Amino acid sequence: MNAAPLGFFDSGVGGLTVVRAVQELLPAEDIVYLGDTARLPYGSKSPETIRQFADEDSRFLISRGVKAIVVACNTATAHALPGLREKYRLPILGVIDAGVDAALANPDAGRIGIIATRGTIRSHAYQHALALRRTGLIIHATAAPLLVPLVEEDWIDHPATEVVLRTYLDPLVERGIDTLMLACTHYPLLIPVLRKLLPADVSLIDSATTCAEHLQRELARLDLLAPGDREGGLEIHLTDLSEEFEALARRFLKKAPGRIHRAVLGS
Ligand code: DGL
């Protein structure tokens, strides 16, 4: 089982930020990635729809023989993780708990800002996970739906992105946040701009790095780490193939994605 691949899914190619972090930390692991590009975005859909999509995504990965699944999408983690864990017997990890643990590893973290899709914010998954772990936290959660399209357009350094970020973040900064949780797959790409816009003492927590570290601990605990000194492969499957997705995948992965396969779910 250790030699079996890890399965990742996301609504699109954003979850490749998590894959990139995992490849850096666990280079021997083979990875099968599913991006549900035909049905993105997930961030604006209802919880029922997200749960149905996440179930179909998981079944696709299980049919490829994966040893564990990473729900590399904040919105899908927020709505679907508990149901998937109940239904399937293999280890299934999300991106929320690891980020919350990382934020609270700082004993002084007390005023937490969260930016995410509407779906993630409305689910209250981050707010609950934080409040369960530490009492007395002051939490400010803001839906930031314009950020995904700006990142996908590669407008990272565009003045429009700075205006949008300031509009979302100024109220959080005014409330004195000490930590900002980047609760969406796309936001790690905004870190350089965020560092410029935010006061230097605000800690940034991104779900990609924290999830990779959590996955490493879990695989070690379950004795499921890939054997040996080898370089794992990456197989990308998308439910819709278009030229944009290939270019986007390259930006999220920071390298060529290799051959991308068309996935047909439910077959
Ligand atoms: N992957 C989604 C997330 O992390 C963002 C993109 C979408 O809305 O589908 O919440």
PDB file of C-alpha atoms in Angstrom, residues 14 85 95 99 127 136 143 164 169 211 237 239:
ATOM      1  CA  GLY A  14      -5.984  25.752  -7.573  1.00  0.00           C
ATOM      2  CA  ARG A  85     -14.738  10.333   6.163  1.00  0.00           C
ATOM      3  CA  VAL A  95      -7.021  21.685   4.357  1.00  0.00           C
ATOM      4  CA  GLY A  99      -4.230  25.628   8.897  1.00  0.00           C
ATOM      5  CA  GLN A 127     -14.722  29.767  12.687  1.00  0.00           C
ATOM      6  CA  GLY A 136     -11.777  34.062  23.602  1.00  0.00           C
ATOM      7  CA  ALA A 143     -15.810  36.345   1.770  1.00  0.00           C
ATOM      8  CA  VAL A 164      -9.682  44.718  -4.292  1.00  0.00           C
ATOM      9  CA  LEU A 169      -8.455  43.642   4.105  1.00  0.00           C
ATOM     10  CA  CYS A 211      -1.691  20.766   4.732  1.00  0.00           C
ATOM     11  CA  HIS A 237      -6.894  14.568 -14.617  1.00  0.00           C
ATOM     12  CA  THR A 239     -13.051  17.052 -16.161  1.00  0.00           C
TER      13      THR A 239
END
